[in-house]
Tab-separated table of C-alpha atoms in Angstrom:
chain	number	residue	atom	x	y	z
A	1	MET	CA	-24.514	-133.654	-27.366
A	2	ILE	CA	-20.758	-133.877	-26.934
A	3	ILE	CA	-18.944	-133.640	-23.614
A	4	VAL	CA	-16.277	-130.935	-24.045
A	5	ASN	CA	-13.611	-133.224	-22.529
A	6	ASP	CA	-13.980	-135.360	-25.705
A	7	LEU	CA	-13.427	-132.536	-28.227
A	8	LYS	CA	-10.709	-133.450	-30.724
A	9	PRO	CA	-9.246	-131.653	-33.771
A	10	GLY	CA	-11.716	-131.778	-36.668
A	11	THR	CA	-14.815	-132.060	-34.451
A	12	THR	CA	-17.577	-129.607	-35.360
A	13	PHE	CA	-19.904	-128.218	-32.701
A	14	LYS	CA	-22.528	-125.528	-32.209
A	15	TYR	CA	-22.036	-123.012	-29.402
A	16	GLU	CA	-23.755	-119.660	-28.770
A	17	GLY	CA	-25.376	-119.771	-32.227
A	18	ASN	CA	-22.065	-120.250	-34.056
A	19	ILE	CA	-20.630	-123.344	-35.723
A	20	TYR	CA	-17.025	-124.176	-34.853
A	21	VAL	CA	-14.455	-126.715	-35.957
A	22	VAL	CA	-11.857	-127.660	-33.322
A	23	LEU	CA	-8.237	-126.995	-34.319
A	24	ASN	CA	-6.782	-128.243	-31.012
A	25	THR	CA	-7.685	-128.488	-27.325
A	26	THR	CA	-5.955	-127.932	-24.008
A	27	LEU	CA	-7.067	-129.562	-20.744
A	28	ASN	CA	-6.013	-127.896	-17.490
A	29	LYS	CA	-6.725	-129.501	-14.122
A	30	THR	CA	-5.450	-128.064	-10.859
A	31	ALA	CA	-5.875	-129.549	-7.385
A	32	MET	CA	-8.559	-127.197	-6.033
A	33	ARG	CA	-10.467	-126.476	-9.229
A	34	GLN	CA	-12.571	-128.168	-11.850
A	35	MET	CA	-10.972	-128.988	-15.168
A	36	VAL	CA	-10.822	-126.164	-17.704
A	37	VAL	CA	-11.137	-127.158	-21.375
A	38	LYS	CA	-9.842	-124.605	-23.857
A	39	ALA	CA	-10.800	-125.310	-27.471
A	40	HIS	CA	-8.835	-123.416	-30.121
A	41	ALA	CA	-11.563	-123.324	-32.779
A	42	LYS	CA	-12.464	-121.725	-36.114
A	43	ASP	CA	-15.894	-120.162	-36.627
A	44	LEU	CA	-17.067	-121.695	-39.908
A	45	ARG	CA	-19.365	-118.776	-40.740
A	46	SER	CA	-16.963	-115.874	-40.241
A	47	GLY	CA	-13.615	-117.672	-40.538
A	48	THR	CA	-12.297	-116.162	-37.287
A	49	ILE	CA	-10.213	-118.288	-34.957
A	50	LYS	CA	-10.694	-117.958	-31.214
A	51	ASP	CA	-10.315	-119.826	-27.930
A	52	VAL	CA	-13.581	-121.095	-26.473
A	53	VAL	CA	-13.263	-121.936	-22.767
A	54	PHE	CA	-15.453	-124.518	-20.998
A	55	THR	CA	-15.626	-126.143	-17.589
A	56	GLY	CA	-14.912	-129.879	-17.656
A	57	GLY	CA	-18.093	-131.898	-18.099
A	58	ASP	CA	-19.980	-129.180	-20.018
A	59	LYS	CA	-21.863	-130.308	-23.103
A	60	VAL	CA	-22.135	-128.744	-26.549
A	61	GLU	CA	-24.360	-129.639	-29.485
A	62	GLN	CA	-22.678	-131.557	-32.277
A	63	ALA	CA	-22.915	-129.889	-35.701
A	64	ASN	CA	-23.147	-132.294	-38.617
A	65	VAL	CA	-21.393	-130.392	-41.390
A	66	GLU	CA	-21.826	-132.043	-44.776
A	67	LYS	CA	-19.261	-131.840	-47.540
A	68	LYS	CA	-20.291	-131.886	-51.187
A	69	ASN	CA	-18.062	-132.301	-54.208
A	70	MET	CA	-18.633	-129.344	-56.535
A	71	GLN	CA	-16.990	-127.758	-59.547
A	72	TYR	CA	-15.874	-124.128	-59.557
A	73	LEU	CA	-17.381	-122.676	-62.736
A	74	TYR	CA	-16.595	-118.970	-62.894
A	75	ASP	CA	-16.232	-115.615	-61.158
A	76	ALA	CA	-19.422	-113.550	-61.627
A	77	GLY	CA	-18.114	-110.274	-60.205
A	78	ASP	CA	-19.016	-110.215	-56.514
A	79	VAL	CA	-19.898	-113.943	-56.293
A	80	LEU	CA	-18.288	-117.230	-57.319
A	81	VAL	CA	-20.469	-119.825	-59.042
A	82	PHE	CA	-20.171	-123.535	-58.216
A	83	MET	CA	-22.031	-126.531	-59.668
A	84	ASP	CA	-23.041	-129.716	-57.862
A	85	ASN	CA	-21.460	-132.640	-59.747
A	86	GLU	CA	-24.446	-134.933	-59.123
A	87	THR	CA	-27.550	-132.729	-59.470
A	88	PHE	CA	-25.995	-129.977	-61.657
A	89	ASP	CA	-27.559	-127.335	-59.377
A	90	GLN	CA	-25.582	-124.113	-59.227
A	91	ILE	CA	-24.853	-122.115	-56.087
A	92	GLU	CA	-23.249	-118.731	-55.537
A	93	ILE	CA	-20.883	-117.845	-52.704
A	94	PRO	CA	-20.000	-114.180	-52.019
A	95	LYS	CA	-16.425	-113.415	-53.064
A	96	ASP	CA	-15.633	-111.602	-49.800
A	97	ARG	CA	-16.130	-114.896	-47.862
A	98	LEU	CA	-13.494	-116.646	-49.990
A	99	LYS	CA	-10.605	-114.150	-50.036
A	100	TRP	CA	-7.901	-116.684	-49.082
A	101	GLU	CA	-9.388	-119.542	-51.119
A	102	LEU	CA	-9.409	-117.408	-54.301
A	103	ASN	CA	-5.606	-117.593	-54.371
A	104	PHE	CA	-5.821	-121.329	-55.115
A	105	LEU	CA	-9.032	-121.748	-57.158
A	106	LYS	CA	-9.028	-122.192	-60.934
A	107	PRO	CA	-12.152	-122.512	-63.093
A	108	GLN	CA	-13.179	-126.153	-63.656
A	109	ASP	CA	-11.490	-127.300	-60.390
A	110	ASN	CA	-13.391	-129.874	-58.348
A	111	ILE	CA	-13.479	-128.902	-54.679
A	112	MET	CA	-15.422	-129.635	-51.500
A	113	ILE	CA	-18.106	-127.224	-50.257
A	114	SER	CA	-19.094	-127.406	-46.569
A	115	GLU	CA	-22.783	-127.070	-45.738
A	116	TYR	CA	-24.768	-127.034	-42.477
A	117	GLU	CA	-28.542	-127.513	-42.616
A	118	GLY	CA	-28.734	-126.022	-46.128
A	119	GLU	CA	-26.449	-123.063	-45.297
A	120	ILE	CA	-23.261	-122.880	-47.371
A	121	LEU	CA	-20.333	-122.335	-44.989
A	122	GLY	CA	-17.468	-122.189	-47.459
A	123	VAL	CA	-14.875	-124.018	-49.489
A	124	VAL	CA	-12.690	-126.834	-48.118
A	125	LEU	CA	-9.365	-126.611	-49.931
A	126	PRO	CA	-7.056	-129.607	-50.373
A	127	ASP	CA	-3.761	-129.327	-48.461
A	128	LYS	CA	-1.797	-128.742	-51.668
A	129	VAL	CA	-2.693	-127.609	-55.191
A	130	VAL	CA	-0.847	-127.582	-58.506
A	131	LEU	CA	-0.650	-124.144	-60.147
A	132	LYS	CA	1.157	-122.829	-63.215
A	133	VAL	CA	3.828	-120.119	-62.939
A	134	VAL	CA	2.960	-117.317	-65.366
A	135	GLU	CA	5.759	-114.931	-64.447
A	136	ALA	CA	9.128	-115.480	-62.742
A	137	GLU	CA	12.116	-113.219	-62.113
A	138	ASN	CA	15.407	-114.066	-63.767
A	139	ALA	CA	17.907	-115.915	-61.601
A	140	VAL	CA	21.049	-114.005	-60.669
A	141	LYS	CA	24.197	-115.941	-61.529
A	142	GLY	CA	26.357	-116.687	-58.497
A	143	ASP	CA	23.477	-116.148	-56.056
A	144	THR	CA	23.418	-119.776	-54.905
A	145	ALA	CA	25.477	-119.766	-51.723
A	146	THR	CA	22.313	-120.395	-49.730
A	147	SER	CA	18.889	-121.649	-50.706
A	148	ALA	CA	18.181	-118.552	-52.774
A	149	GLN	CA	14.664	-117.833	-53.955
A	150	LYS	CA	13.013	-115.484	-56.409
A	151	ASN	CA	9.536	-114.027	-56.824
A	152	ALA	CA	6.970	-115.704	-59.050
A	153	VAL	CA	3.346	-115.024	-59.979
A	154	LEU	CA	0.927	-117.938	-60.341
A	155	GLU	CA	-2.022	-118.260	-62.726
A	156	THR	CA	-4.433	-117.193	-59.967
A	157	GLY	CA	-2.452	-114.006	-59.299
A	158	TRP	CA	-0.919	-115.313	-56.040
A	159	GLN	CA	2.725	-114.279	-55.567
A	160	ILE	CA	5.162	-116.715	-53.974
A	161	LYS	CA	8.883	-117.291	-53.534
A	162	VAL	CA	10.270	-120.179	-55.598
A	163	PRO	CA	13.757	-121.692	-56.029
A	164	LEU	CA	15.953	-120.178	-58.759
A	165	PHE	CA	15.497	-123.147	-61.126
A	166	ILE	CA	11.725	-122.557	-61.536
A	167	ASP	CA	10.811	-120.695	-64.736
A	168	ALA	CA	7.586	-119.366	-66.281
A	169	ASP	CA	5.157	-121.972	-67.688
A	170	GLU	CA	6.238	-124.609	-65.126
A	171	GLU	CA	3.777	-126.124	-62.669
A	172	VAL	CA	4.490	-125.998	-58.950
A	173	ILE	CA	2.851	-127.470	-55.854
A	174	VAL	CA	1.623	-124.832	-53.396
A	175	SER	CA	0.473	-125.372	-49.806
A	176	THR	CA	-3.004	-123.915	-49.221
A	177	ILE	CA	-2.353	-123.669	-45.498
A	178	ASP	CA	0.400	-121.033	-45.674
A	179	GLY	CA	0.471	-120.244	-49.429
A	180	LYS	CA	4.122	-121.243	-49.858
A	181	TYR	CA	6.010	-123.210	-52.507
A	182	SER	CA	6.047	-126.924	-51.749
A	183	GLY	CA	7.715	-128.518	-54.768
A	184	ARG	CA	7.685	-129.100	-58.500
A	185	ALA	CA	4.646	-130.750	-60.035
């Protein structure tokens, strides 16, 4: 059990049948009241983010979420197939649970899969990934007074804004947190 006053970003806990990971916490203590602990947390099953409010001193059950290194093999229509790098077992994750992650996954990529008591929760993306630009608009001459950007399409189909000097067939670094251009690879 974890005392809610000790919740920190990255801590996983079980509450009301759901598994949460703490994004950040706020402690509020007034003179005539007990402390209120507000945990801004992400539900690992549904992906929704919400504020969970506790009274100071409450306890929650710790959830030991395991992470396994797996390889993304292929898209099988409505599921994505992954293979365990150690046992070579294959698992399938429904595509609708990985809508955001699909923008950054390429076949043969090694990624982390989060699991709780045998239940697959989802994919843990790295902070940044390297993707190839397959299509980029032409730069307009003289359009460089400010940090001008143009549209580009990546190999996964994700569309981003890139600086004018980026052309097709170049590799760029993309942030998986907000999906934006981060630099040249």
